[in-house]
Amino acid sequence: MTQATHPAEALFKGDKPFPVLSACEHFAGSEKLILKAMDLQKELGAIFDITCDCEDGAAAGNERPHAELVARLINSERNAFNKAGVRIHDPTHPSWKQDVDVVVGQAAARLAYVTIPKSTSTSQVEEVIAHVQRTARAAGSDRAIPIHVLIETHGALEAAFRLAALPHVEVLDFGQMDFVSGHHGAIPAAAMRSPAQFDHALLVRAKSQMVAAALSHGVVPAHNVCLNLKDDQVVHADAFRARTQFGFLRMWSIHPAQIRPIVDAMKPSFDEVQDAGEILCAAQDAQWGPIQYKGELHDRATYRYFWSVLERAQATGIELPPKPAARFFAA
């Protein structure tokens, strides 16, 4: 091992790479809203992904034209960062294969991911994943399409660990509204928003179980939406609690005004980024052996943590200190 060995190589050689994704996933269903989101990406930078919604975005009977619209927009110049994915219809809906055939078939080269909603079993998701990858190969794509799986049914929660272990899965999303509705009134409507969404025992269990399943298999856990569309403080508080109390690394947005508060809440602190940069540069100088920093011992175990801090900082748009930026993130 040489002094210049990169952290990703020195610390994770042979491991499954953990996905480094934007901290916010913004949902948009109509042409107007998708284009508005793409323009906002150009303004703010690639700090959020866009999920083009074929499930709730398409009116009944208009499924194919809507899927064709999504494919065109993903292939368009407005998709400047290739950070737009699609949510297809659920595996029991007659249009899910058509969604895949159209969007993946026409936009596989630029499609960021496919989100699968309302699954109730591992076998359902396996079938969809297989069709997505076959369609991508038939379209001439040489890349596997990343898969996001919504955990919003009893069956999906029970299967969360198995779902996270499936090939090509990079995100588990918690679908709180459908999950609450599926409890037939046992969870009150108040638990669709804070503070009950973080306090009700059944939701604490569900969120904790899903996050544990995701992280144990190198998959990113994503938190549900905040129903308050425009109050920055409420949105920020929900995202911050999801991140710090439950370990979510990503959160949905359903209004452009929610994007910045979510990203800000998911960012590591300035002091932690500074420490991470200093520790990792010193570790690289020591050829990744143990070091002392501010009177504390650090080795590969803590190096892994601090490398994740720098990766999250970059993904959320934090300006990194010059030395670690040059060493670890230079183009």
mmCIF file of N, CA and C in Angstrom, residues 67-145:
data_model
loop_
_atom_site.group_PDB
_atom_site.id
_atom_site.type_symbol
_atom_site.label_atom_id
_atom_site.label_comp_id
_atom_site.label_asym_id
_atom_site.label_seq_id
_atom_site.Cartn_x
_atom_site.Cartn_y
_atom_site.Cartn_z
ATOM 1 N N ALA A 67 -45.972 7.598 -19.577
ATOM 2 C CA ALA A 67 -44.666 6.951 -19.552
ATOM 3 C C ALA A 67 -43.790 7.450 -20.699
ATOM 4 N N GLU A 68 -44.374 7.655 -21.861
ATOM 5 C CA GLU A 68 -43.613 8.182 -23.002
ATOM 6 C C GLU A 68 -43.131 9.601 -22.726
ATOM 7 N N LEU A 69 -43.970 10.405 -22.063
ATOM 8 C CA LEU A 69 -43.564 11.754 -21.655
ATOM 9 C C LEU A 69 -42.361 11.690 -20.715
ATOM 10 N N VAL A 70 -42.426 10.812 -19.724
ATOM 11 C CA VAL A 70 -41.321 10.676 -18.767
ATOM 12 C C VAL A 70 -40.039 10.284 -19.492
ATOM 13 N N ALA A 71 -40.134 9.337 -20.411
ATOM 14 C CA ALA A 71 -38.941 8.917 -21.159
ATOM 15 C C ALA A 71 -38.348 10.079 -21.950
ATOM 16 N N ARG A 72 -39.205 10.878 -22.580
ATOM 17 C CA ARG A 72 -38.712 12.033 -23.353
ATOM 18 C C ARG A 72 -38.006 13.031 -22.445
ATOM 19 N N LEU A 73 -38.576 13.306 -21.302
ATOM 20 C CA LEU A 73 -37.979 14.291 -20.399
ATOM 21 C C LEU A 73 -36.642 13.792 -19.843
ATOM 22 N N ILE A 74 -36.567 12.514 -19.508
ATOM 23 C CA ILE A 74 -35.303 11.967 -19.016
ATOM 24 C C ILE A 74 -34.231 12.042 -20.097
ATOM 25 N N ASN A 75 -34.616 11.870 -21.349
ATOM 26 C CA ASN A 75 -33.657 11.933 -22.460
ATOM 27 C C ASN A 75 -33.351 13.363 -22.912
ATOM 28 N N SER A 76 -34.049 14.342 -22.348
ATOM 29 C CA SER A 76 -33.929 15.713 -22.841
ATOM 30 C C SER A 76 -32.705 16.425 -22.282
ATOM 31 N N GLU A 77 -32.370 17.552 -22.896
ATOM 32 C CA GLU A 77 -31.260 18.379 -22.418
ATOM 33 C C GLU A 77 -31.539 18.987 -21.051
ATOM 34 N N ARG A 78 -32.808 19.102 -20.697
ATOM 35 C CA ARG A 78 -33.152 19.681 -19.388
ATOM 36 C C ARG A 78 -32.680 18.780 -18.236
ATOM 37 N N ASN A 79 -32.504 17.487 -18.501
ATOM 38 C CA ASN A 79 -31.995 16.550 -17.498
ATOM 39 C C ASN A 79 -30.477 16.664 -17.482
ATOM 40 N N ALA A 80 -29.996 17.729 -16.913
ATOM 41 C CA ALA A 80 -28.581 18.110 -17.059
ATOM 42 C C ALA A 80 -27.623 17.186 -16.329
ATOM 43 N N PHE A 81 -28.060 16.558 -15.240
ATOM 44 C CA PHE A 81 -27.142 15.779 -14.406
ATOM 45 C C PHE A 81 -27.406 14.273 -14.467
ATOM 46 N N ASN A 82 -28.351 13.846 -15.288
ATOM 47 C CA ASN A 82 -28.733 12.427 -15.348
ATOM 48 C C ASN A 82 -29.107 11.903 -13.961
ATOM 49 N N LYS A 83 -29.823 12.730 -13.209
ATOM 50 C CA LYS A 83 -30.242 12.361 -11.862
ATOM 51 C C LYS A 83 -31.763 12.334 -11.767
ATOM 52 N N ALA A 84 -32.389 11.733 -12.791
ATOM 53 C CA ALA A 84 -33.842 11.575 -12.800
ATOM 54 C C ALA A 84 -34.184 10.101 -12.926
ATOM 55 N N GLY A 85 -35.002 9.615 -11.995
ATOM 56 C CA GLY A 85 -35.481 8.242 -12.028
ATOM 57 C C GLY A 85 -36.970 8.211 -12.273
ATOM 58 N N VAL A 86 -37.574 7.027 -12.117
ATOM 59 C CA VAL A 86 -39.010 6.892 -12.367
ATOM 60 C C VAL A 86 -39.617 5.979 -11.314
ATOM 61 N N ARG A 87 -40.811 6.346 -10.831
ATOM 62 C CA ARG A 87 -41.614 5.417 -10.039
ATOM 63 C C ARG A 87 -42.654 4.817 -10.964
ATOM 64 N N ILE A 88 -42.622 3.497 -11.104
ATOM 65 C CA ILE A 88 -43.570 2.803 -11.956
ATOM 66 C C ILE A 88 -44.813 2.418 -11.152
ATOM 67 N N HIS A 89 -45.802 1.842 -11.835
ATOM 68 C CA HIS A 89 -46.964 1.320 -11.128
ATOM 69 C C HIS A 89 -46.573 0.093 -10.314
ATOM 70 N N ASP A 90 -47.408 -0.253 -9.346
ATOM 71 C CA ASP A 90 -47.077 -1.367 -8.453
ATOM 72 C C ASP A 90 -47.196 -2.701 -9.182
ATOM 73 N N PRO A 91 -46.572 -3.750 -8.626
ATOM 74 C CA PRO A 91 -46.504 -5.033 -9.335
ATOM 75 C C PRO A 91 -47.842 -5.712 -9.594
ATOM 76 N N THR A 92 -48.921 -5.253 -8.962
ATOM 77 C CA THR A 92 -50.236 -5.838 -9.248
ATOM 78 C C THR A 92 -51.005 -5.024 -10.284
ATOM 79 N N HIS A 93 -50.479 -3.895 -10.698
ATOM 80 C CA HIS A 93 -51.165 -3.027 -11.668
ATOM 81 C C HIS A 93 -50.874 -3.500 -13.089
ATOM 82 N N PRO A 94 -51.856 -3.490 -13.958
ATOM 83 C CA PRO A 94 -51.622 -3.981 -15.323
ATOM 84 C C PRO A 94 -50.635 -3.163 -16.132
ATOM 85 N N SER A 95 -50.294 -1.951 -15.687
ATOM 86 C CA SER A 95 -49.413 -1.082 -16.481
ATOM 87 C C SER A 95 -47.944 -1.121 -16.064
ATOM 88 N N TRP A 96 -47.579 -1.906 -15.043
ATOM 89 C CA TRP A 96 -46.195 -1.818 -14.575
ATOM 90 C C TRP A 96 -45.193 -2.256 -15.640
ATOM 91 N N LYS A 97 -45.505 -3.342 -16.354
ATOM 92 C CA LYS A 97 -44.575 -3.786 -17.397
ATOM 93 C C LYS A 97 -44.505 -2.773 -18.536
ATOM 94 N N GLN A 98 -45.629 -2.170 -18.852
ATOM 95 C CA GLN A 98 -45.640 -1.143 -19.888
ATOM 96 C C GLN A 98 -44.779 0.048 -19.472
ATOM 97 N N ASP A 99 -44.872 0.457 -18.206
ATOM 98 C CA ASP A 99 -44.013 1.537 -17.705
ATOM 99 C C ASP A 99 -42.546 1.201 -17.942
ATOM 100 N N VAL A 100 -42.165 -0.028 -17.577
ATOM 101 C CA VAL A 100 -40.777 -0.446 -17.731
ATOM 102 C C VAL A 100 -40.396 -0.491 -19.208
ATOM 103 N N ASP A 101 -41.257 -1.088 -20.029
ATOM 104 C CA ASP A 101 -40.952 -1.217 -21.451
ATOM 105 C C ASP A 101 -40.726 0.142 -22.095
ATOM 106 N N VAL A 102 -41.544 1.114 -21.711
ATOM 107 C CA VAL A 102 -41.456 2.440 -22.328
ATOM 108 C C VAL A 102 -40.280 3.231 -21.753
ATOM 109 N N VAL A 103 -40.244 3.405 -20.435
ATOM 110 C CA VAL A 103 -39.248 4.294 -19.838
ATOM 111 C C VAL A 103 -37.851 3.674 -19.899
ATOM 112 N N VAL A 104 -37.718 2.437 -19.463
ATOM 113 C CA VAL A 104 -36.407 1.796 -19.524
ATOM 114 C C VAL A 104 -36.026 1.518 -20.969
ATOM 115 N N GLY A 105 -37.005 1.086 -21.760
ATOM 116 C CA GLY A 105 -36.712 0.791 -23.160
ATOM 117 C C GLY A 105 -36.231 1.989 -23.949
ATOM 118 N N GLN A 106 -36.733 3.172 -23.608
ATOM 119 C CA GLN A 106 -36.373 4.368 -24.364
ATOM 120 C C GLN A 106 -35.299 5.223 -23.680
ATOM 121 N N ALA A 107 -35.121 5.066 -22.368
ATOM 122 C CA ALA A 107 -34.225 5.989 -21.649
ATOM 123 C C ALA A 107 -33.240 5.263 -20.743
ATOM 124 N N ALA A 108 -32.920 4.008 -21.025
ATOM 125 C CA ALA A 108 -32.055 3.226 -20.136
ATOM 126 C C ALA A 108 -30.693 3.877 -19.921
ATOM 127 N N ALA A 109 -30.170 4.515 -20.959
ATOM 128 C CA ALA A 109 -28.819 5.077 -20.861
ATOM 129 C C ALA A 109 -28.745 6.238 -19.877
ATOM 130 N N ARG A 110 -29.871 6.924 -19.625
ATOM 131 C CA ARG A 110 -29.831 8.117 -18.777
ATOM 132 C C ARG A 110 -30.724 8.008 -17.546
ATOM 133 N N LEU A 111 -31.414 6.904 -17.394
ATOM 134 C CA LEU A 111 -32.325 6.708 -16.267
ATOM 135 C C LEU A 111 -31.535 6.439 -14.994
ATOM 136 N N ALA A 112 -31.797 7.214 -13.943
ATOM 137 C CA ALA A 112 -31.017 7.084 -12.709
ATOM 138 C C ALA A 112 -31.422 5.864 -11.893
ATOM 139 N N TYR A 113 -32.713 5.526 -11.867
ATOM 140 C CA TYR A 113 -33.193 4.405 -11.063
ATOM 141 C C TYR A 113 -34.659 4.136 -11.380
ATOM 142 N N VAL A 114 -35.129 2.978 -10.942
ATOM 143 C CA VAL A 114 -36.553 2.618 -11.021
ATOM 144 C C VAL A 114 -37.040 2.350 -9.606
ATOM 145 N N THR A 115 -38.132 3.009 -9.210
ATOM 146 C CA THR A 115 -38.732 2.818 -7.892
ATOM 147 C C THR A 115 -39.953 1.926 -8.009
ATOM 148 N N ILE A 116 -39.992 0.889 -7.168
ATOM 149 C CA ILE A 116 -41.086 -0.089 -7.177
ATOM 150 C C ILE A 116 -41.955 0.149 -5.950
ATOM 151 N N PRO A 117 -43.233 0.535 -6.131
ATOM 152 C CA PRO A 117 -44.112 0.797 -4.982
ATOM 153 C C PRO A 117 -44.947 -0.428 -4.593
ATOM 154 N N LYS A 118 -45.447 -0.401 -3.375
ATOM 155 C CA LYS A 118 -46.504 -1.295 -2.880
ATOM 156 C C LYS A 118 -46.256 -2.782 -3.101
ATOM 157 N N SER A 119 -45.003 -3.188 -3.067
ATOM 158 C CA SER A 119 -44.748 -4.620 -3.153
ATOM 159 C C SER A 119 -45.182 -5.281 -1.853
ATOM 160 N N THR A 120 -45.558 -6.552 -1.945
ATOM 161 C CA THR A 120 -45.962 -7.298 -0.754
ATOM 162 C C THR A 120 -45.103 -8.536 -0.530
ATOM 163 N N SER A 121 -44.179 -8.830 -1.458
ATOM 164 C CA SER A 121 -43.343 -10.018 -1.303
ATOM 165 C C SER A 121 -42.036 -9.845 -2.065
ATOM 166 N N THR A 122 -41.052 -10.633 -1.684
ATOM 167 C CA THR A 122 -39.767 -10.616 -2.373
ATOM 168 C C THR A 122 -39.920 -11.073 -3.818
ATOM 169 N N SER A 123 -40.761 -12.060 -4.050
ATOM 170 C CA SER A 123 -40.906 -12.592 -5.405
ATOM 171 C C SER A 123 -41.445 -11.547 -6.369
ATOM 172 N N GLN A 124 -42.352 -10.695 -5.901
ATOM 173 C CA GLN A 124 -42.849 -9.613 -6.755
ATOM 174 C C GLN A 124 -41.713 -8.706 -7.196
ATOM 175 N N VAL A 125 -40.884 -8.295 -6.246
ATOM 176 C CA VAL A 125 -39.796 -7.378 -6.567
ATOM 177 C C VAL A 125 -38.774 -8.055 -7.468
ATOM 178 N N GLU A 126 -38.490 -9.320 -7.222
ATOM 179 C CA GLU A 126 -37.563 -10.062 -8.079
ATOM 180 C C GLU A 126 -38.051 -10.072 -9.522
ATOM 181 N N GLU A 127 -39.341 -10.260 -9.718
ATOM 182 C CA GLU A 127 -39.896 -10.274 -11.075
ATOM 183 C C GLU A 127 -39.705 -8.919 -11.763
ATOM 184 N N VAL A 128 -39.968 -7.844 -11.022
ATOM 185 C CA VAL A 128 -39.820 -6.515 -11.608
ATOM 186 C C VAL A 128 -38.356 -6.228 -11.922
ATOM 187 N N ILE A 129 -37.469 -6.544 -10.990
ATOM 188 C CA ILE A 129 -36.039 -6.303 -11.218
ATOM 189 C C ILE A 129 -35.570 -7.036 -12.463
ATOM 190 N N ALA A 130 -35.966 -8.288 -12.596
ATOM 191 C CA ALA A 130 -35.541 -9.076 -13.754
ATOM 192 C C ALA A 130 -36.031 -8.445 -15.049
ATOM 193 N N HIS A 131 -37.269 -7.961 -15.055
ATOM 194 C CA HIS A 131 -37.809 -7.346 -16.274
ATOM 195 C C HIS A 131 -37.105 -6.029 -16.581
ATOM 196 N N VAL A 132 -36.811 -5.253 -15.546
ATOM 197 C CA VAL A 132 -36.092 -3.991 -15.749
ATOM 198 C C VAL A 132 -34.731 -4.252 -16.390
ATOM 199 N N GLN A 133 -33.994 -5.195 -15.850
ATOM 200 C CA GLN A 133 -32.643 -5.446 -16.370
ATOM 201 C C GLN A 133 -32.680 -6.057 -17.775
ATOM 202 N N ARG A 134 -33.638 -6.942 -18.049
ATOM 203 C CA ARG A 134 -33.787 -7.492 -19.411
ATOM 204 C C ARG A 134 -34.093 -6.388 -20.409
ATOM 205 N N THR A 135 -34.985 -5.492 -20.002
ATOM 206 C CA THR A 135 -35.378 -4.405 -20.896
ATOM 207 C C THR A 135 -34.201 -3.476 -21.167
ATOM 208 N N ALA A 136 -33.410 -3.198 -20.142
ATOM 209 C CA ALA A 136 -32.238 -2.335 -20.319
ATOM 210 C C ALA A 136 -31.237 -2.978 -21.278
ATOM 211 N N ARG A 137 -31.000 -4.276 -21.109
ATOM 212 C CA ARG A 137 -30.069 -4.964 -22.014
ATOM 213 C C ARG A 137 -30.588 -4.973 -23.446
ATOM 214 N N ALA A 138 -31.894 -5.189 -23.600
ATOM 215 C CA ALA A 138 -32.482 -5.194 -24.937
ATOM 216 C C ALA A 138 -32.386 -3.821 -25.593
ATOM 217 N N ALA A 139 -32.356 -2.779 -24.761
ATOM 218 C CA ALA A 139 -32.236 -1.412 -25.279
ATOM 219 C C ALA A 139 -30.787 -1.042 -25.579
ATOM 220 N N GLY A 140 -29.868 -1.974 -25.353
ATOM 221 C CA GLY A 140 -28.457 -1.721 -25.664
ATOM 222 C C GLY A 140 -27.672 -1.118 -24.533
ATOM 223 N N SER A 141 -28.243 -1.080 -23.310
ATOM 224 C CA SER A 141 -27.526 -0.504 -22.175
ATOM 225 C C SER A 141 -26.565 -1.533 -21.600
ATOM 226 N N ASP A 142 -25.363 -1.089 -21.276
ATOM 227 C CA ASP A 142 -24.377 -1.980 -20.676
ATOM 228 C C ASP A 142 -24.286 -1.779 -19.161
ATOM 229 N N ARG A 143 -25.261 -1.078 -18.572
ATOM 230 C CA ARG A 143 -25.273 -0.836 -17.129
ATOM 231 C C ARG A 143 -26.532 -1.423 -16.512
ATOM 232 N N ALA A 144 -26.384 -1.899 -15.287
ATOM 233 C CA ALA A 144 -27.545 -2.343 -14.534
ATOM 234 C C ALA A 144 -28.296 -1.119 -14.017
ATOM 235 N N ILE A 145 -29.612 -1.157 -14.066
ATOM 236 C CA ILE A 145 -30.429 -0.047 -13.586
ATOM 237 C C ILE A 145 -30.611 -0.189 -12.076
#
